[in-house]
Amino acid sequence: MKVLITGGGGQVAKVLVKQLGHKHHLTCFDKSEFDITSEESLVRGLSLTKPDVVINTAAYTAVDKAESEPDLAFDVNGEGVRKLASACNRFDCVLIHLSTDYVYDGHTEGFHSENEETNPQTVYGKSKLLGENYIQQSCKKYLIIRTSWLFSEYGNNFLKTIFKLLDTGNSVSVVNDQFGSPTSCYNLACFIDEILFTLETKLIDDIWGIYNYSDSPATNWYHFSMEIEKAMNKSTTSKIIPIPSIDYSSPADRPKNSKLSCSKILRVFGSKSRSWKGEVEVLVKKLLKGTK
Ligand SMILES: NC(=O)c1ccc[n+]([C@@H]2O[C@H](COP(=O)([O-])OP(=O)(O)OC[C@H]3O[C@@H](n4cnc5c(N)ncnc54)[C@H](OP(=O)(O)O)[C@@H]3O)[C@@H](O)[C@H]2O)c1
């Protein structure tokens, strides 16, 4: 399949290129080559590549900064996605778009399902929801994948931040009352690979819509950081201190409960649930090698 990946400078795009490169005819464009807020750039890139599928990883992802620059967040995650969705429709390609657990308010217990009411509490979450809405309005063939707590060797993410702090001997305070599921970008890419296989090989009239995807099991940020420390095999005395979110102030409030129900995506695409724990070990090993 001819696949165009947007947001080429980001962590998900880089992992997708590694994972899918040998199976599909891939083009990966960064922001300077394919700016989703520019109609001219979209038409140029789509005319050149004529993809069957566009995987949109491009986004404004600075959750805290978005609170002070909402115009930019809405321009990329809202308007940019609207332009991309309508261009995909015009070029008759499937749009696989990444969205976020931040579209839920996180006030309820249990696992969020796709048809649960959305109620984002942050500028980032609101801008991502706007993008989702535009896709639903203007795109015929789309899959919106809401995912959470991504980590990989690329860019900035929680795992790498905790790793660096512990590796340099620091103690670190981590909240223990926000729940969700870490998701390895590698596992997400394997899963997107399964979606592409389905698109290529099966009759697919009624699969378009919204899907949750995260790895399992659900945990909290404190226990996630304990797994990182365990994989580092650093010391017998933990340097991680559990704290309540009330003691950790940030411009954007994180959802208390980000746990995603993934039964729909597993059922429709015949996938298996993947664990993030083994991926933490693999990545920490890689990072440890890099620091020697
Ligand atoms: N990271 C997470 O934990 C997480 C969790 C749930 C969902 N998601 C979603 O997953 C997707 C991928 O996330 P990620 O972690 O890979 O993000 P990332 O590393 O921040 O990558 C996003 C990329 O998009 C680029 N971009 C920004 N504006 C653009 C524009 N107008 N046109 C084209 N590209 C543009 C960015 O470039 P610059 O850096 O140069 O601006 C960056 O390279 C996003 O949709 C995000 O909302 C992420």
PDB file of N, CA and C and ligand atoms in Angstrom, residues 6-13 30-31 34-37 56-61 76 97-101 124 128 147-150, ligand 1:
ATOM      1  N   THR A   6       2.447  11.726   8.262  1.00  0.00           N
ATOM      2  CA  THR A   6       2.680  13.146   8.553  1.00  0.00           C
ATOM      3  C   THR A   6       3.376  13.285   9.913  1.00  0.00           C
ATOM      4  N   GLY A   7       3.891  14.480  10.189  1.00  0.00           N
ATOM      5  CA  GLY A   7       4.531  14.726  11.496  1.00  0.00           C
ATOM      6  C   GLY A   7       5.837  13.955  11.630  1.00  0.00           C
ATOM      7  N   GLY A   8       6.586  13.868  10.537  1.00  0.00           N
ATOM      8  CA  GLY A   8       7.784  13.024  10.459  1.00  0.00           C
ATOM      9  C   GLY A   8       8.844  13.262  11.524  1.00  0.00           C
ATOM     10  N   GLY A   9       8.850  14.448  12.134  1.00  0.00           N
ATOM     11  CA  GLY A   9       9.847  14.725  13.177  1.00  0.00           C
ATOM     12  C   GLY A   9       9.469  14.138  14.525  1.00  0.00           C
ATOM     13  N   GLY A  10       8.253  13.610  14.668  1.00  0.00           N
ATOM     14  CA  GLY A  10       7.748  13.177  15.971  1.00  0.00           C
ATOM     15  C   GLY A  10       8.057  11.721  16.280  1.00  0.00           C
ATOM     16  N   GLN A  11       7.795  11.331  17.544  1.00  0.00           N
ATOM     17  CA  GLN A  11       8.189   9.985  17.978  1.00  0.00           C
ATOM     18  C   GLN A  11       7.370   8.879  17.299  1.00  0.00           C
ATOM     19  N   VAL A  12       6.064   9.064  17.178  1.00  0.00           N
ATOM     20  CA  VAL A  12       5.255   7.994  16.572  1.00  0.00           C
ATOM     21  C   VAL A  12       5.646   7.809  15.103  1.00  0.00           C
ATOM     22  N   ALA A  13       5.827   8.921  14.401  1.00  0.00           N
ATOM     23  CA  ALA A  13       6.182   8.822  12.973  1.00  0.00           C
ATOM     24  C   ALA A  13       7.494   8.067  12.798  1.00  0.00           C
ATOM     25  N   ASP A  30       8.016  15.632   7.163  1.00  0.00           N
ATOM     26  CA  ASP A  30       7.986  16.437   8.389  1.00  0.00           C
ATOM     27  C   ASP A  30       7.210  17.736   8.127  1.00  0.00           C
ATOM     28  N   LYS A  31       7.177  18.574   9.163  1.00  0.00           N
ATOM     29  CA  LYS A  31       6.340  19.778   9.081  1.00  0.00           C
ATOM     30  C   LYS A  31       6.737  20.690   7.922  1.00  0.00           C
ATOM     31  N   PHE A  34       5.317  18.971   4.715  1.00  0.00           N
ATOM     32  CA  PHE A  34       3.873  18.724   4.637  1.00  0.00           C
ATOM     33  C   PHE A  34       3.246  19.347   5.879  1.00  0.00           C
ATOM     34  N   ASP A  35       2.876  20.620   5.730  1.00  0.00           N
ATOM     35  CA  ASP A  35       2.320  21.370   6.865  1.00  0.00           C
ATOM     36  C   ASP A  35       0.797  21.213   6.815  1.00  0.00           C
ATOM     37  N   ILE A  36       0.236  20.557   7.822  1.00  0.00           N
ATOM     38  CA  ILE A  36      -1.197  20.263   7.726  1.00  0.00           C
ATOM     39  C   ILE A  36      -2.074  21.523   7.828  1.00  0.00           C
ATOM     40  N   THR A  37      -1.485  22.644   8.225  1.00  0.00           N
ATOM     41  CA  THR A  37      -2.287  23.876   8.284  1.00  0.00           C
ATOM     42  C   THR A  37      -2.289  24.625   6.939  1.00  0.00           C
ATOM     43  N   ASN A  56      -1.952  10.269  10.152  1.00  0.00           N
ATOM     44  CA  ASN A  56      -1.653  11.605  10.676  1.00  0.00           C
ATOM     45  C   ASN A  56      -1.160  11.556  12.115  1.00  0.00           C
ATOM     46  N   THR A  57       0.147  11.730  12.276  1.00  0.00           N
ATOM     47  CA  THR A  57       0.713  11.857  13.631  1.00  0.00           C
ATOM     48  C   THR A  57       1.027  13.317  13.938  1.00  0.00           C
ATOM     49  N   ALA A  58       0.879  14.192  12.936  1.00  0.00           N
ATOM     50  CA  ALA A  58       1.199  15.608  13.143  1.00  0.00           C
ATOM     51  C   ALA A  58       0.239  16.213  14.149  1.00  0.00           C
ATOM     52  N   ALA A  59       0.785  16.918  15.111  1.00  0.00           N
ATOM     53  CA  ALA A  59      -0.077  17.551  16.107  1.00  0.00           C
ATOM     54  C   ALA A  59       0.718  18.562  16.920  1.00  0.00           C
ATOM     55  N   TYR A  60      -0.013  19.472  17.524  1.00  0.00           N
ATOM     56  CA  TYR A  60       0.557  20.325  18.565  1.00  0.00           C
ATOM     57  C   TYR A  60       0.394  19.516  19.848  1.00  0.00           C
ATOM     58  N   THR A  61       1.522  19.091  20.481  1.00  0.00           N
ATOM     59  CA  THR A  61       1.427  18.132  21.594  1.00  0.00           C
ATOM     60  C   THR A  61       1.925  18.689  22.939  1.00  0.00           C
ATOM     61  N   VAL A  76      -3.460  23.971  14.704  1.00  0.00           N
ATOM     62  CA  VAL A  76      -2.897  22.696  14.210  1.00  0.00           C
ATOM     63  C   VAL A  76      -3.888  21.548  14.428  1.00  0.00           C
ATOM     64  N   HIS A  97      -6.010   8.686  11.975  1.00  0.00           N
ATOM     65  CA  HIS A  97      -5.645   9.875  12.749  1.00  0.00           C
ATOM     66  C   HIS A  97      -5.457   9.516  14.219  1.00  0.00           C
ATOM     67  N   LEU A  98      -4.406  10.058  14.826  1.00  0.00           N
ATOM     68  CA  LEU A  98      -4.174   9.776  16.245  1.00  0.00           C
ATOM     69  C   LEU A  98      -4.789  10.850  17.128  1.00  0.00           C
ATOM     70  N   SER A  99      -5.533  10.387  18.115  1.00  0.00           N
ATOM     71  CA  SER A  99      -6.087  11.319  19.096  1.00  0.00           C
ATOM     72  C   SER A  99      -5.707  10.827  20.497  1.00  0.00           C
ATOM     73  N   THR A 100      -6.403  11.309  21.496  1.00  0.00           N
ATOM     74  CA  THR A 100      -5.867  11.223  22.851  1.00  0.00           C
ATOM     75  C   THR A 100      -6.915  10.921  23.924  1.00  0.00           C
ATOM     76  N   ASP A 101      -6.437  10.365  25.024  1.00  0.00           N
ATOM     77  CA  ASP A 101      -7.260  10.160  26.216  1.00  0.00           C
ATOM     78  C   ASP A 101      -7.741  11.484  26.819  1.00  0.00           C
ATOM     79  N   TYR A 124      -5.402  21.534  25.078  1.00  0.00           N
ATOM     80  CA  TYR A 124      -4.932  20.441  24.207  1.00  0.00           C
ATOM     81  C   TYR A 124      -6.074  19.456  23.915  1.00  0.00           C
ATOM     82  N   LYS A 128      -7.857  18.731  20.297  1.00  0.00           N
ATOM     83  CA  LYS A 128      -7.845  17.396  19.683  1.00  0.00           C
ATOM     84  C   LYS A 128      -9.279  16.924  19.392  1.00  0.00           C
ATOM     85  N   THR A 147      -5.234   7.268  21.878  1.00  0.00           N
ATOM     86  CA  THR A 147      -4.245   6.499  22.612  1.00  0.00           C
ATOM     87  C   THR A 147      -3.732   7.304  23.809  1.00  0.00           C
ATOM     88  N   SER A 148      -2.833   6.710  24.599  1.00  0.00           N
ATOM     89  CA  SER A 148      -2.432   7.378  25.847  1.00  0.00           C
ATOM     90  C   SER A 148      -0.989   7.065  26.232  1.00  0.00           C
ATOM     91  N   TRP A 149      -0.371   7.995  26.946  1.00  0.00           N
ATOM     92  CA  TRP A 149       0.905   7.805  27.655  1.00  0.00           C
ATOM     93  C   TRP A 149       1.969   7.136  26.770  1.00  0.00           C
ATOM     94  N   LEU A 150       2.221   7.725  25.597  1.00  0.00           N
ATOM     95  CA  LEU A 150       3.141   7.100  24.632  1.00  0.00           C
ATOM     96  C   LEU A 150       4.607   7.199  25.079  1.00  0.00           C
TER      97      LEU A 150
HETATM   98  N1  LIG B   1       2.789  11.659  23.278  1.00  0.00           N
HETATM   99  C1  LIG B   1       1.750  11.117  23.910  1.00  0.00           C
HETATM  100  O1  LIG B   1       1.850  10.657  25.063  1.00  0.00           O
HETATM  101  C2  LIG B   1       0.415  11.015  23.207  1.00  0.00           C
HETATM  102  C3  LIG B   1      -0.668  10.450  23.905  1.00  0.00           C
HETATM  103  C4  LIG B   1      -1.899  10.343  23.248  1.00  0.00           C
HETATM  104  C5  LIG B   1      -2.034  10.778  21.943  1.00  0.00           C
HETATM  105  N2  LIG B   1      -0.970  11.337  21.298  1.00  0.00           N
HETATM  106  C6  LIG B   1      -1.166  11.765  19.908  1.00  0.00           C
HETATM  107  O2  LIG B   1      -0.322  10.969  19.082  1.00  0.00           O
HETATM  108  C7  LIG B   1       0.128  11.741  17.957  1.00  0.00           C
HETATM  109  C8  LIG B   1       1.633  11.637  17.829  1.00  0.00           C
HETATM  110  O3  LIG B   1       2.233  12.081  19.040  1.00  0.00           O
HETATM  111  P1  LIG B   1       3.807  12.169  19.221  1.00  0.00           P
HETATM  112  O4  LIG B   1       4.089  11.824  20.632  1.00  0.00           O
HETATM  113  O5  LIG B   1       4.519  11.460  18.110  1.00  0.00           O
HETATM  114  O6  LIG B   1       4.001  13.743  19.049  1.00  0.00           O
HETATM  115  P2  LIG B   1       5.324  14.561  18.698  1.00  0.00           P
HETATM  116  O7  LIG B   1       6.536  13.730  18.994  1.00  0.00           O
HETATM  117  O8  LIG B   1       5.163  15.889  19.353  1.00  0.00           O
HETATM  118  O9  LIG B   1       5.204  14.713  17.118  1.00  0.00           O
HETATM  119  C9  LIG B   1       4.274  15.554  16.498  1.00  0.00           C
HETATM  120  C10 LIG B   1       4.918  16.106  15.265  1.00  0.00           C
HETATM  121  O10 LIG B   1       3.969  16.920  14.574  1.00  0.00           O
HETATM  122  C11 LIG B   1       4.684  18.017  14.039  1.00  0.00           C
HETATM  123  N3  LIG B   1       3.784  19.121  13.696  1.00  0.00           N
HETATM  124  C12 LIG B   1       3.364  20.155  14.485  1.00  0.00           C
HETATM  125  N4  LIG B   1       2.609  20.997  13.757  1.00  0.00           N
HETATM  126  C13 LIG B   1       2.541  20.499  12.495  1.00  0.00           C
HETATM  127  C14 LIG B   1       1.942  20.934  11.295  1.00  0.00           C
HETATM  128  N5  LIG B   1       1.252  22.078  11.231  1.00  0.00           N
HETATM  129  N6  LIG B   1       2.076  20.167  10.175  1.00  0.00           N
HETATM  130  C15 LIG B   1       2.807  19.031  10.207  1.00  0.00           C
HETATM  131  N7  LIG B   1       3.438  18.577  11.314  1.00  0.00           N
HETATM  132  C16 LIG B   1       3.294  19.300  12.445  1.00  0.00           C
HETATM  133  C17 LIG B   1       5.670  18.380  15.122  1.00  0.00           C
HETATM  134  O11 LIG B   1       6.694  19.201  14.621  1.00  0.00           O
HETATM  135  P3  LIG B   1       7.387  20.304  15.579  1.00  0.00           P
HETATM  136  O12 LIG B   1       7.862  19.560  16.798  1.00  0.00           O
HETATM  137  O13 LIG B   1       8.463  20.848  14.722  1.00  0.00           O
HETATM  138  O14 LIG B   1       6.303  21.283  15.925  1.00  0.00           O
HETATM  139  C18 LIG B   1       6.136  16.998  15.557  1.00  0.00           C
HETATM  140  O15 LIG B   1       7.250  16.585  14.796  1.00  0.00           O
HETATM  141  C19 LIG B   1      -0.417  13.147  18.179  1.00  0.00           C
HETATM  142  O16 LIG B   1      -1.615  13.273  17.466  1.00  0.00           O
HETATM  143  C20 LIG B   1      -0.733  13.200  19.658  1.00  0.00           C
HETATM  144  O17 LIG B   1      -1.780  14.105  19.923  1.00  0.00           O
HETATM  145  C21 LIG B   1       0.244  11.458  21.904  1.00  0.00           C
END
